[in-house]
Amino acid sequence: MFGRRKKKEAEDDRPGFFEDAETEAAAGGGDADYEEADYEDDYDAVTEVDGGPYDADDLESGADLTVGEVGTRLDLGSVLVPMPQGAQLQVEMAPDGSPQAVHLVTQHGRITVAAYAAPKSPGQWREVAGDLAESLRNDNATVSVESGPWGREVFAVTPNADLRFIGVDGYRWMVRCVVAGPSGGNTADSELVATARAILRDTVVKRGNEPNPVRTPLPVVLPEALAQQLAAAHQQQLAQQQGAVPQQPAPQQPAPAGPQGEQQAPPAEAPAQPQQRRGESGSAMQQLGR
């Protein structure tokens, strides 16, 4: 399995509650609502992938993880994600000003890579994919399951965008990549999907040893310079909402607007407009940044 860390620790060194989660995953509890066609083993066949995602513990000790195979990786704490040439950042913020997700906006569409806690054994992505497919169908999206380099990918056609969800199981982590593009621009052979898969192949996961319950998002930590800019922008926004200070002119020309009018910013240059996180009870299409 790609990105698996070497099993250097004994099984009994792990927190006990992970064992219950693994038992549930082995039972396949998350696939009950999949359509019959989605069960076919071909969807879970993993082809030979030259690259990652990598587990940071598997890489050479002392290596600079920000130096990727084809460029610089953006260090987001739990994941280090390569930045495609010409891409911009959108940072999704919680009401308290903490970062929830970082989106890479390319000329072809938006790509979001996030890491989640998982059991030691693989299988979480299959369950998550089943839940996503069900939720998207309940939102009246046209959903299909396709086979990609890491196995099954969930593809959905919605009124606003074509969506593709790519997942990879690692050792105690799972990576999910959400690819959002215009109608017809998110097919398996599209430039957008090729870019997303190239990003995944060079992504590094820093799982850490914290005993997080399965499916819990691993924390997003912004680079210091970008975090300072966003914190200042967030405080200014709060002050403006409270009527404490007048609107201040931006120090630079605003970056081009992204999907749904979200403001973008090149990494560590111009502040991104904080986007409020959607509620936990929202649909799959409402929670793509999570």
Short mmCIF file of C-alpha atoms in Angstrom, two decimals:
data_model
loop_
_atom_site.label_atom_id
_atom_site.label_comp_id
_atom_site.label_asym_id
_atom_site.label_seq_id
_atom_site.Cartn_x
_atom_site.Cartn_y
_atom_site.Cartn_z
CA MET A 1 0.00 0.00 0.00
CA PHE A 2 1.33 3.35 -1.00
CA GLY A 3 2.48 5.65 1.76
CA ARG A 4 2.39 2.99 4.49
CA ARG A 5 4.88 3.68 7.23
CA LYS A 6 7.15 0.89 8.34
CA LYS A 7 5.65 -1.08 11.19
CA LYS A 8 8.42 -0.44 13.69
CA GLU A 9 6.20 -0.41 16.74
CA ALA A 10 4.49 -3.35 18.37
CA GLU A 11 0.73 -3.58 17.95
CA ASP A 12 0.13 -3.34 21.70
CA ASP A 13 1.86 0.05 21.82
CA ARG A 14 -1.11 1.66 20.07
CA PRO A 15 -4.10 3.21 21.88
CA GLY A 16 -6.72 0.56 22.57
CA PHE A 17 -9.73 2.31 21.05
CA PHE A 18 -8.22 2.00 17.57
CA GLU A 19 -8.78 -1.75 17.80
CA ASP A 20 -12.56 -1.29 17.95
CA ALA A 21 -12.44 0.98 14.94
CA GLU A 22 -10.42 -1.58 12.99
CA THR A 23 -12.91 -4.32 13.83
CA GLU A 24 -15.74 -2.19 12.52
CA ALA A 25 -13.80 -1.33 9.37
CA ALA A 26 -13.03 -4.99 8.72
CA ALA A 27 -16.74 -5.75 8.90
CA GLY A 28 -17.35 -3.31 6.04
CA GLY A 29 -19.99 -1.35 7.95
CA GLY A 30 -19.82 1.73 5.75
CA ASP A 31 -20.84 0.12 2.44
CA ALA A 32 -24.40 -0.88 3.26
CA ASP A 33 -25.97 1.83 1.13
CA TYR A 34 -23.71 1.47 -1.89
CA GLU A 35 -25.43 0.51 -5.10
CA GLU A 36 -24.74 -3.11 -6.06
CA ALA A 37 -22.43 -2.12 -8.92
CA ASP A 38 -20.21 -0.23 -6.50
CA TYR A 39 -19.13 -3.43 -4.76
CA GLU A 40 -17.15 -4.83 -7.67
CA ASP A 41 -13.57 -5.62 -6.73
CA ASP A 42 -12.25 -3.90 -9.87
CA TYR A 43 -12.92 -0.53 -8.26
CA ASP A 44 -10.48 -1.33 -5.45
CA ALA A 45 -7.68 -2.59 -7.68
CA VAL A 46 -4.58 -0.45 -7.15
CA THR A 47 -2.32 0.02 -10.15
CA GLU A 48 1.42 0.61 -10.01
CA VAL A 49 1.77 4.21 -8.85
CA ASP A 50 5.23 5.74 -9.07
CA GLY A 51 5.29 7.86 -5.94
CA GLY A 52 3.17 8.58 -2.88
CA PRO A 53 1.34 9.75 -0.98
CA TYR A 54 4.27 9.25 1.36
CA ASP A 55 4.36 8.77 5.10
CA ALA A 56 6.86 11.25 6.57
CA ASP A 57 8.25 8.46 8.78
CA ASP A 58 9.16 6.44 5.69
CA LEU A 59 11.29 9.19 4.14
CA GLU A 60 14.95 9.71 4.79
CA SER A 61 15.64 10.97 8.28
CA GLY A 62 16.51 14.67 8.33
CA ALA A 63 15.29 15.27 4.78
CA ASP A 64 13.70 18.62 3.97
CA LEU A 65 10.10 17.60 3.40
CA THR A 66 9.28 20.92 1.72
CA VAL A 67 11.51 19.97 -1.21
CA GLY A 68 9.32 17.90 -3.52
CA GLU A 69 10.15 15.83 -6.55
CA VAL A 70 9.16 18.56 -9.00
CA GLY A 71 8.98 21.69 -6.85
CA THR A 72 8.20 23.06 -3.41
CA ARG A 73 5.72 21.43 -1.05
CA LEU A 74 3.49 23.71 1.00
CA ASP A 75 3.74 22.63 4.67
CA LEU A 76 0.21 22.52 6.13
CA GLY A 77 1.09 20.62 9.27
CA SER A 78 -0.53 17.24 8.74
CA VAL A 79 0.13 17.26 4.99
CA LEU A 80 2.78 18.76 2.74
CA VAL A 81 1.27 19.45 -0.67
CA PRO A 82 3.17 20.36 -3.85
CA MET A 83 2.11 23.67 -5.38
CA PRO A 84 1.34 23.47 -9.12
CA GLN A 85 2.83 26.24 -11.21
CA GLY A 86 0.49 29.21 -11.35
CA ALA A 87 -1.81 27.90 -8.59
CA GLN A 88 -3.29 30.16 -5.94
CA LEU A 89 -4.52 29.45 -2.43
CA GLN A 90 -7.94 29.68 -0.85
CA VAL A 91 -7.98 29.23 2.91
CA GLU A 92 -11.22 28.14 4.54
CA MET A 93 -11.56 29.51 8.04
CA ALA A 94 -13.70 28.65 11.04
CA PRO A 95 -15.59 31.44 12.85
CA ASP A 96 -12.83 31.52 15.48
CA GLY A 97 -10.23 32.28 12.81
CA SER A 98 -8.56 28.87 12.75
CA PRO A 99 -7.85 27.26 9.36
CA GLN A 100 -10.05 24.35 8.33
CA ALA A 101 -8.89 23.62 4.78
CA VAL A 102 -6.56 24.94 2.11
CA HIS A 103 -7.67 24.78 -1.52
CA LEU A 104 -5.31 24.91 -4.50
CA VAL A 105 -6.94 26.85 -7.33
CA THR A 106 -5.60 26.13 -10.81
CA GLN A 107 -6.68 27.38 -14.21
CA HIS A 108 -8.67 24.18 -14.67
CA GLY A 109 -10.37 23.91 -11.27
CA ARG A 110 -9.93 23.54 -7.53
CA ILE A 111 -8.03 20.78 -5.70
CA THR A 112 -8.21 20.14 -1.96
CA VAL A 113 -6.00 17.62 -0.16
CA ALA A 114 -6.70 16.72 3.48
CA ALA A 115 -5.57 13.96 5.84
CA TYR A 116 -7.68 12.06 8.35
CA ALA A 117 -6.99 9.66 11.19
CA ALA A 118 -7.59 6.02 10.29
CA PRO A 119 -7.06 2.51 11.67
CA LYS A 120 -3.82 0.61 11.16
CA SER A 121 -5.47 -1.62 8.55
CA PRO A 122 -6.71 -0.23 5.20
CA GLY A 123 -10.36 0.04 4.23
CA GLN A 124 -11.49 3.42 5.56
CA TRP A 125 -11.60 5.03 2.11
CA ARG A 126 -14.03 2.37 0.85
CA GLU A 127 -16.40 3.24 3.70
CA VAL A 128 -16.00 6.98 3.23
CA ALA A 129 -16.57 6.63 -0.51
CA GLY A 130 -19.82 4.80 0.18
CA ASP A 131 -21.02 7.56 2.51
CA LEU A 132 -20.09 10.24 -0.01
CA ALA A 133 -21.90 8.46 -2.84
CA GLU A 134 -25.04 8.11 -0.75
CA SER A 135 -25.01 11.75 0.38
CA LEU A 136 -24.42 13.04 -3.14
CA ARG A 137 -27.25 10.93 -4.52
CA ASN A 138 -29.52 12.28 -1.79
CA ASP A 139 -28.61 15.74 -3.09
CA ASN A 140 -29.82 14.66 -6.55
CA ALA A 141 -26.33 14.50 -8.02
CA THR A 142 -25.53 11.98 -10.74
CA VAL A 143 -22.96 9.70 -9.11
CA SER A 144 -20.70 6.99 -10.49
CA VAL A 145 -17.73 5.04 -9.17
CA GLU A 146 -14.63 4.88 -11.35
CA SER A 147 -11.32 3.06 -11.02
CA GLY A 148 -8.21 5.23 -10.65
CA PRO A 149 -4.54 4.66 -9.79
CA TRP A 150 -5.31 4.16 -6.07
CA GLY A 151 -8.59 2.30 -6.57
CA ARG A 152 -12.11 3.67 -6.46
CA GLU A 153 -12.90 7.30 -7.16
CA VAL A 154 -16.33 8.85 -6.64
CA PHE A 155 -17.43 11.08 -9.52
CA ALA A 156 -20.49 13.32 -9.27
CA VAL A 157 -22.18 15.71 -11.67
CA THR A 158 -23.97 18.57 -9.87
CA PRO A 159 -25.62 21.76 -11.15
CA ASN A 160 -22.65 23.88 -10.04
CA ALA A 161 -19.62 21.68 -10.74
CA ASP A 162 -18.34 18.24 -11.58
CA LEU A 163 -16.78 16.69 -8.49
CA ARG A 164 -14.26 13.88 -8.08
CA PHE A 165 -13.21 12.36 -4.76
CA ILE A 166 -9.94 10.42 -4.66
CA GLY A 167 -8.89 8.57 -1.51
CA VAL A 168 -5.75 6.75 -0.41
CA ASP A 169 -5.42 4.57 2.70
CA GLY A 170 -2.15 4.75 4.62
CA TYR A 171 -0.95 3.44 7.97
CA ARG A 172 -3.20 5.14 10.56
CA TRP A 173 -4.12 7.86 8.05
CA MET A 174 -6.28 8.41 5.00
CA VAL A 175 -5.83 11.13 2.41
CA ARG A 176 -8.83 12.54 0.55
CA CYS A 177 -8.47 14.72 -2.52
CA VAL A 178 -11.51 16.68 -3.69
CA VAL A 179 -11.38 17.86 -7.30
CA ALA A 180 -13.95 20.45 -8.41
CA GLY A 181 -14.17 21.62 -12.00
CA PRO A 182 -16.58 22.95 -14.61
CA SER A 183 -19.01 20.67 -16.40
CA GLY A 184 -17.10 18.25 -18.61
CA GLY A 185 -13.72 19.37 -17.25
CA ASN A 186 -13.29 16.75 -14.52
CA THR A 187 -13.15 13.55 -16.55
CA ALA A 188 -10.54 10.89 -15.84
CA ASP A 189 -8.42 12.05 -18.79
CA SER A 190 -8.74 15.78 -18.08
CA GLU A 191 -5.87 18.13 -17.29
CA LEU A 192 -7.48 18.91 -13.92
CA VAL A 193 -7.54 15.27 -12.81
CA ALA A 194 -4.00 14.70 -14.10
CA THR A 195 -2.86 17.64 -11.95
CA ALA A 196 -4.71 16.32 -8.89
CA ARG A 197 -3.14 12.87 -9.26
CA ALA A 198 0.31 14.39 -9.71
CA ILE A 199 -0.20 16.36 -6.48
CA LEU A 200 -1.20 13.20 -4.61
CA ARG A 201 1.85 11.32 -5.89
CA ASP A 202 4.12 13.92 -4.26
CA THR A 203 2.10 14.60 -1.09
CA VAL A 204 3.62 13.80 2.31
CA VAL A 205 1.51 12.95 5.38
CA LYS A 206 2.69 13.75 8.91
CA ARG A 207 0.29 11.65 11.00
CA GLY A 208 1.88 12.16 14.40
CA ASN A 209 1.24 9.89 17.39
CA GLU A 210 -1.84 11.59 18.83
CA PRO A 211 -4.70 9.16 19.59
CA ASN A 212 -7.28 10.68 17.26
CA PRO A 213 -10.53 8.78 16.60
CA VAL A 214 -10.87 7.47 13.06
CA ARG A 215 -12.19 9.89 10.41
CA THR A 216 -11.07 12.86 12.50
CA PRO A 217 -9.45 15.50 10.24
CA LEU A 218 -5.79 15.92 11.08
CA PRO A 219 -5.00 19.55 11.97
CA VAL A 220 -4.20 22.15 9.33
CA VAL A 221 -1.30 24.43 10.31
CA LEU A 222 -0.53 27.35 8.00
CA PRO A 223 2.98 28.63 7.25
CA GLU A 224 3.79 31.44 9.69
CA ALA A 225 3.79 34.27 7.15
CA LEU A 226 0.43 33.28 5.68
CA ALA A 227 -1.05 32.67 9.13
CA GLN A 228 -0.10 36.20 10.23
CA GLN A 229 -1.68 37.73 7.14
CA LEU A 230 -4.88 35.76 7.61
CA ALA A 231 -5.07 36.58 11.31
CA ALA A 232 -4.77 40.28 10.54
CA ALA A 233 -7.41 40.03 7.82
CA HIS A 234 -9.73 38.13 10.15
CA GLN A 235 -9.41 40.71 12.93
CA GLN A 236 -10.05 43.51 10.48
CA GLN A 237 -13.11 41.73 9.15
CA LEU A 238 -14.51 41.26 12.66
CA ALA A 239 -13.91 44.91 13.47
CA GLN A 240 -15.66 46.00 10.28
CA GLN A 241 -18.64 43.79 11.03
CA GLN A 242 -18.92 45.38 14.47
CA GLY A 243 -18.68 48.85 12.95
CA ALA A 244 -15.56 49.66 14.94
CA VAL A 245 -13.41 50.79 12.03
CA PRO A 246 -14.08 51.88 8.45
CA GLN A 247 -13.18 49.73 5.49
CA GLN A 248 -9.42 49.85 4.92
CA PRO A 249 -7.95 49.77 1.42
CA ALA A 250 -6.19 46.53 0.52
CA PRO A 251 -2.39 46.78 0.42
CA GLN A 252 -2.38 45.10 -3.00
CA GLN A 253 -4.71 44.70 -5.91
CA PRO A 254 -7.23 41.96 -5.10
CA ALA A 255 -6.48 38.54 -6.52
CA PRO A 256 -8.87 37.07 -9.09
CA ALA A 257 -12.07 35.75 -7.60
CA GLY A 258 -12.44 32.00 -7.35
CA PRO A 259 -15.55 29.82 -7.28
CA GLN A 260 -18.49 31.38 -5.43
CA GLY A 261 -16.63 34.70 -5.21
CA GLU A 262 -13.98 33.51 -2.77
CA GLN A 263 -10.86 35.63 -2.87
CA GLN A 264 -7.62 33.86 -3.64
CA ALA A 265 -4.04 34.68 -2.80
CA PRO A 266 -0.66 33.47 -4.02
CA PRO A 267 1.12 31.58 -1.23
CA ALA A 268 2.67 33.85 1.43
CA GLU A 269 2.08 36.99 -0.61
CA ALA A 270 -1.44 38.39 -0.34
CA PRO A 271 -3.94 37.42 2.37
CA ALA A 272 -6.76 35.09 1.41
CA GLN A 273 -10.29 36.11 2.24
CA PRO A 274 -11.42 33.89 5.14
CA GLN A 275 -14.35 31.68 4.19
CA GLN A 276 -16.66 30.60 6.98
CA ARG A 277 -16.81 26.86 7.47
CA ARG A 278 -20.15 25.28 6.70
CA GLY A 279 -22.08 23.49 9.39
CA GLU A 280 -21.42 19.87 10.26
CA SER A 281 -24.98 18.97 9.33
CA GLY A 282 -24.66 20.11 5.72
CA SER A 283 -24.73 17.85 2.72
CA ALA A 284 -21.72 16.41 0.95
CA MET A 285 -21.86 19.17 -1.68
CA GLN A 286 -22.04 21.79 1.08
CA GLN A 287 -18.99 20.38 2.88
CA LEU A 288 -16.47 19.88 0.08
CA GLY A 289 -13.80 21.84 1.91
CA ARG A 290 -13.81 19.54 4.92
#
